[in-house]
Structure formats: structure tokens, C-alpha cells
Amino acid sequence: MKNYISASVLSADLLNLESEARRLGESGVDMLHFDVMDGIFVGNITYGLPVLEQIRRVTDMTLDVHLMITDPLRYVREFAKAGADIISFHSESESDVRRTIEAIRSAGAKPAVAIKPKTPAESVYDILPEVDMLLVMTVEPGFGGQSFIPETVEKVRLIRRRIAEKGLACDVQVDGGINYETAPIVREAGANVLVSGSCLFRAQDMSEAVRKLKGEA
Ligand code: DX5
Ligand code: ZN
């Protein structure tokens, strides 16, 4: 199973996203993680479609969009059109999960479902065959720089086990509080796409940080 690092744009230098994308790509980062928050589903507001469109123009990196919004079904087509390669939305949102997955796929992006720390693993078992990725939040969504919630590790393990039992090709992403200490724990539990914000952008040597997070150094 291939490991990927998705760099959280929230921690990047937002006034220099073109050079940030270049620096990340040169450091071995695989994807850009773009957190969209509407101030209602979570208690914070970030950025949206116009910023994503601009980023799409300056990079070929995989754009991994994480929607923390109340009604994702209403917006997924526009996010796909703006250049999202992967679109994650929350199972706890108000949109119908299956219809949202279909809308993302028919718009040409890869669908992923995200779950908050208190949402049980079992609640997403039935949709695993329909998504390209399952995102297990390892902090409460809303802000970068929070501490990892250890209770989420078991959920990663259960979801990875279920994917293996059913012979599915589904990536398992973790998001929030991923650093050199927590990365080996989530990788061992079965996560293969690690989002990193503060840890990655704080590093003196970003290439080394990527190798460490992937368990290659
Ligand atoms: C939190 C966001 C995360 C966050 C990760 O709601 O979804 O993507 O930016 O940042 P760190 O790695 O700093 O926890
Ligand atoms: Zn995120």
C-alpha cells in the first residue's frame, strides 16, 4: 500500500501559494489538502472556490478538498469544476451521502467520506465500496494545530480491516494532529494518506519531514 502526504494549505503562506505548491512538490508531498469551512458546520470560516481555482492554475499536484460545510451536495459540482481531484464531505452533514457521492463522481472527481472523532466506524461500512477514500478525523474539525485524539486510532484499524476483508481499494486518510509521534501509530493502524499542516510547515527541512511522516527516514 502506497503512503501519501497531503499538505494542509491552512498552514501554508497564503500570500504565496504558487511558490508554496512548488516547494511542497519538490519536497515529495503528494497532495494539497484544501479545507473549506462555512462557519456553520464548524466554528470557523476559511476559503472557497475562487482560491481553489487560482491554485489549480499554478500546480499539477493532486488537489484534495475537504468540505466542512452544511450542504456539500449543493457545491460539489462547482468544486470539481474549480479543479478538485478528490472531494471529501462529512457523513454528519445534511446532504444525502449516496447522492453526494454520485454527484462528485459524475462531476469527474474522486469521492471520499469524512467522519468526525465521535462518529462510529460501523456507520460508514456500507459506503466503503462506493468511495475512493475514507477520511477519519483525528481532531474535531475546525482548526489546524490541535492535539491528536488517541481514541480515533481504533476506528482507523476497524475501517482498514473492513476494507481488507471486503477486498476493496479504498484509501484511509487521517487529518489533524499528525506529527512524528502520531504518524507511525496511524500508519500501523492502517492509514495511508496522512494530512499534515503544522508539523510539515514548521519543519526546517521539508523533504526530511515528508520522509519521516511516511516512515522512510
Ligand atoms: C482541521 C483541518 C485539518 C488541519 C490539519 O479541521 O481539517 O486539515 O488543517 O492541521 P494540523 O496538521 O496542524 O493538525
Ligand atoms: Zn482537513
XYZ file of N, CA and C in Angstrom, residues 108-186:
237
model
N -16.612 14.162 -12.211
C -15.248 13.818 -12.621
C -14.211 13.833 -11.509
N -14.658 13.921 -10.246
C -13.697 13.877 -9.128
C -13.870 12.562 -8.360
N -12.900 12.297 -7.479
C -12.972 11.075 -6.663
C -13.701 11.374 -5.357
N -14.751 10.626 -5.037
C -15.478 10.899 -3.800
C -14.838 10.274 -2.559
N -14.915 11.004 -1.450
C -14.444 10.497 -0.157
C -15.417 10.959 0.917
N -15.602 10.097 1.932
C -16.476 10.473 3.039
C -15.615 10.678 4.278
N -15.909 11.745 5.022
C -15.164 12.082 6.240
C -16.055 11.847 7.454
N -15.423 11.391 8.550
C -16.177 11.238 9.798
C -15.455 11.943 10.948
N -16.263 12.560 11.818
C -15.730 13.282 12.970
C -15.302 12.268 14.046
N -14.507 12.701 15.025
C -13.985 11.758 16.023
C -15.044 10.929 16.754
N -16.225 11.463 16.957
C -17.215 10.688 17.726
C -18.122 9.819 16.850
N -17.983 9.890 15.539
C -18.831 9.088 14.640
C -18.252 7.675 14.536
N -19.072 6.643 14.797
C -18.528 5.282 14.797
C -18.115 4.765 13.415
N -17.110 3.903 13.409
C -16.602 3.288 12.175
C -17.719 2.544 11.443
N -18.529 1.822 12.221
C -19.582 0.974 11.625
C -20.541 1.787 10.760
N -20.694 3.067 11.064
C -21.675 3.874 10.329
C -21.284 4.074 8.867
N -20.010 3.823 8.530
C -19.602 4.016 7.125
C -19.265 2.701 6.418
N -19.421 1.568 7.081
C -19.071 0.281 6.451
C -19.772 0.101 5.100
N -21.057 0.429 5.054
C -21.835 0.173 3.833
C -21.425 1.048 2.643
N -20.803 2.178 2.930
C -20.449 3.046 1.789
C -19.005 2.862 1.334
N -18.233 2.027 2.039
C -16.823 1.834 1.644
C -16.657 1.383 0.190
N -17.546 0.509 -0.333
C -17.357 0.097 -1.737
C -17.588 1.242 -2.730
N -18.171 2.327 -2.277
C -18.536 3.397 -3.213
C -17.601 4.599 -3.213
N -16.648 4.597 -2.299
C -15.760 5.761 -2.222
C -14.309 5.388 -2.524
N -13.530 6.380 -2.935
C -12.106 6.153 -3.196
C -11.288 6.287 -1.912
N -11.873 7.024 -0.937
C -11.109 7.278 0.290
C -12.079 7.519 1.447
N -11.644 7.099 2.634
C -12.425 7.364 3.837
C -11.539 8.222 4.728
N -12.055 9.371 5.152
C -11.263 10.291 5.982
C -11.704 10.195 7.439
N -10.788 9.724 8.283
C -11.052 9.653 9.715
C -10.433 10.893 10.358
N -11.274 11.776 10.874
C -10.758 12.978 11.549
C -10.128 12.553 12.875
N -8.898 12.999 13.096
C -8.203 12.637 14.323
C -8.151 13.824 15.301
N -8.852 14.915 14.927
C -9.164 16.033 15.840
C -10.597 16.450 15.485
N -11.210 17.274 16.333
C -12.513 17.839 15.954
C -12.266 18.814 14.805
N -13.011 18.695 13.691
C -12.744 19.594 12.571
C -12.978 21.059 12.948
N -12.208 21.939 12.330
C -12.402 23.371 12.560
C -11.117 24.173 12.557
N -10.060 23.626 13.145
C -8.825 24.405 13.276
C -7.591 23.528 13.097
N -6.551 24.117 12.526
C -5.259 23.446 12.459
C -4.572 23.545 13.811
N -3.522 22.749 13.996
C -2.686 22.878 15.190
C -3.253 22.282 16.467
N -4.277 21.415 16.371
C -4.836 20.797 17.579
C -4.105 19.488 17.914
N -4.369 18.970 19.147
C -3.743 17.705 19.548
C -4.560 16.515 19.071
N -3.849 15.520 18.620
C -4.373 14.245 18.159
C -5.245 13.583 19.239
N -6.390 13.024 18.829
C -7.276 12.322 19.773
C -6.991 10.815 19.675
N -6.349 10.211 20.702
C -5.896 8.808 20.606
C -7.017 7.802 20.348
N -8.235 8.110 20.828
C -9.356 7.161 20.659
C -9.708 6.910 19.188
N -9.230 7.764 18.285
C -9.582 7.599 16.869
C -8.772 6.483 16.193
N -7.698 6.044 16.847
C -6.812 5.040 16.228
C -7.557 3.723 15.990
N -8.360 3.330 16.963
C -9.103 2.080 16.850
C -10.058 2.118 15.650
N -10.591 3.298 15.391
C -11.508 3.467 14.261
C -10.781 3.288 12.923
N -9.576 3.796 12.863
C -8.753 3.609 11.656
C -8.542 2.110 11.445
N -8.235 1.414 12.527
C -7.970 -0.025 12.455
C -9.209 -0.788 11.965
N -10.372 -0.457 12.546
C -11.623 -1.145 12.163
C -11.942 -0.907 10.686
N -11.767 0.330 10.241
C -12.105 0.660 8.848
C -11.130 -0.024 7.895
N -9.850 0.000 8.220
C -8.866 -0.677 7.354
C -9.139 -2.182 7.305
N -9.525 -2.764 8.443
C -9.805 -4.207 8.482
C -10.997 -4.535 7.577
N -12.012 -3.725 7.668
C -13.212 -3.940 6.860
C -12.879 -3.828 5.356
N -12.061 -2.848 4.996
C -11.657 -2.651 3.591
C -10.913 -3.895 3.105
N -10.021 -4.419 3.956
C -9.240 -5.612 3.588
C -10.151 -6.831 3.465
N -11.051 -7.005 4.439
C -11.964 -8.163 4.413
C -12.810 -8.189 3.148
N -13.219 -7.019 2.709
C -14.094 -6.941 1.533
C -13.301 -6.824 0.231
N -11.981 -6.808 0.330
C -11.126 -6.718 -0.860
C -11.303 -5.414 -1.631
N -11.505 -4.322 -0.913
C -11.751 -3.026 -1.570
C -10.453 -2.246 -1.771
N -10.495 -1.318 -2.725
C -9.328 -0.460 -2.963
C -9.665 0.929 -2.466
N -9.669 1.116 -1.170
C -10.079 2.392 -0.598
C -8.929 2.916 0.262
N -8.541 4.156 0.018
C -7.501 4.751 0.860
C -8.114 5.177 2.193
N -7.283 5.178 3.239
C -7.740 5.676 4.537
C -6.874 6.887 4.896
N -7.553 8.024 5.008
C -6.860 9.281 5.307
C -7.090 9.673 6.762
N -6.076 10.249 7.378
C -6.226 10.798 8.729
C -5.879 12.276 8.675
N -6.562 13.064 9.497
C -6.436 14.518 9.413
C -6.549 15.134 10.804
N -5.449 15.784 11.217
C -5.460 16.510 12.488
C -4.449 15.959 13.482
N -3.502 16.806 13.882
C -2.542 16.412 14.908
C -1.555 15.347 14.473
N -1.306 15.245 13.163
C -0.349 14.238 12.685
C 1.063 14.836 12.758
N 1.938 14.137 13.483
C 3.330 14.577 13.628
C 4.226 13.336 13.699
N 5.508 13.515 14.035
C 6.434 12.362 14.009
C 6.053 11.288 15.018
N 5.360 11.706 16.092
C 4.949 10.755 17.118
C 3.694 9.977 16.710
N 2.716 10.717 16.148
C 1.430 10.079 15.840
C 1.418 9.399 14.459
N 2.276 9.835 13.534
C 2.273 9.239 12.188
C 2.509 7.720 12.221
N 3.534 7.219 12.961
C 3.731 5.763 12.970
C 2.530 5.012 13.558
N 1.848 5.644 14.511
C 0.693 4.990 15.160
C -0.448 4.825 14.155
N -0.755 5.887 13.404
C -1.873 5.790 12.449
C -1.504 4.925 11.237
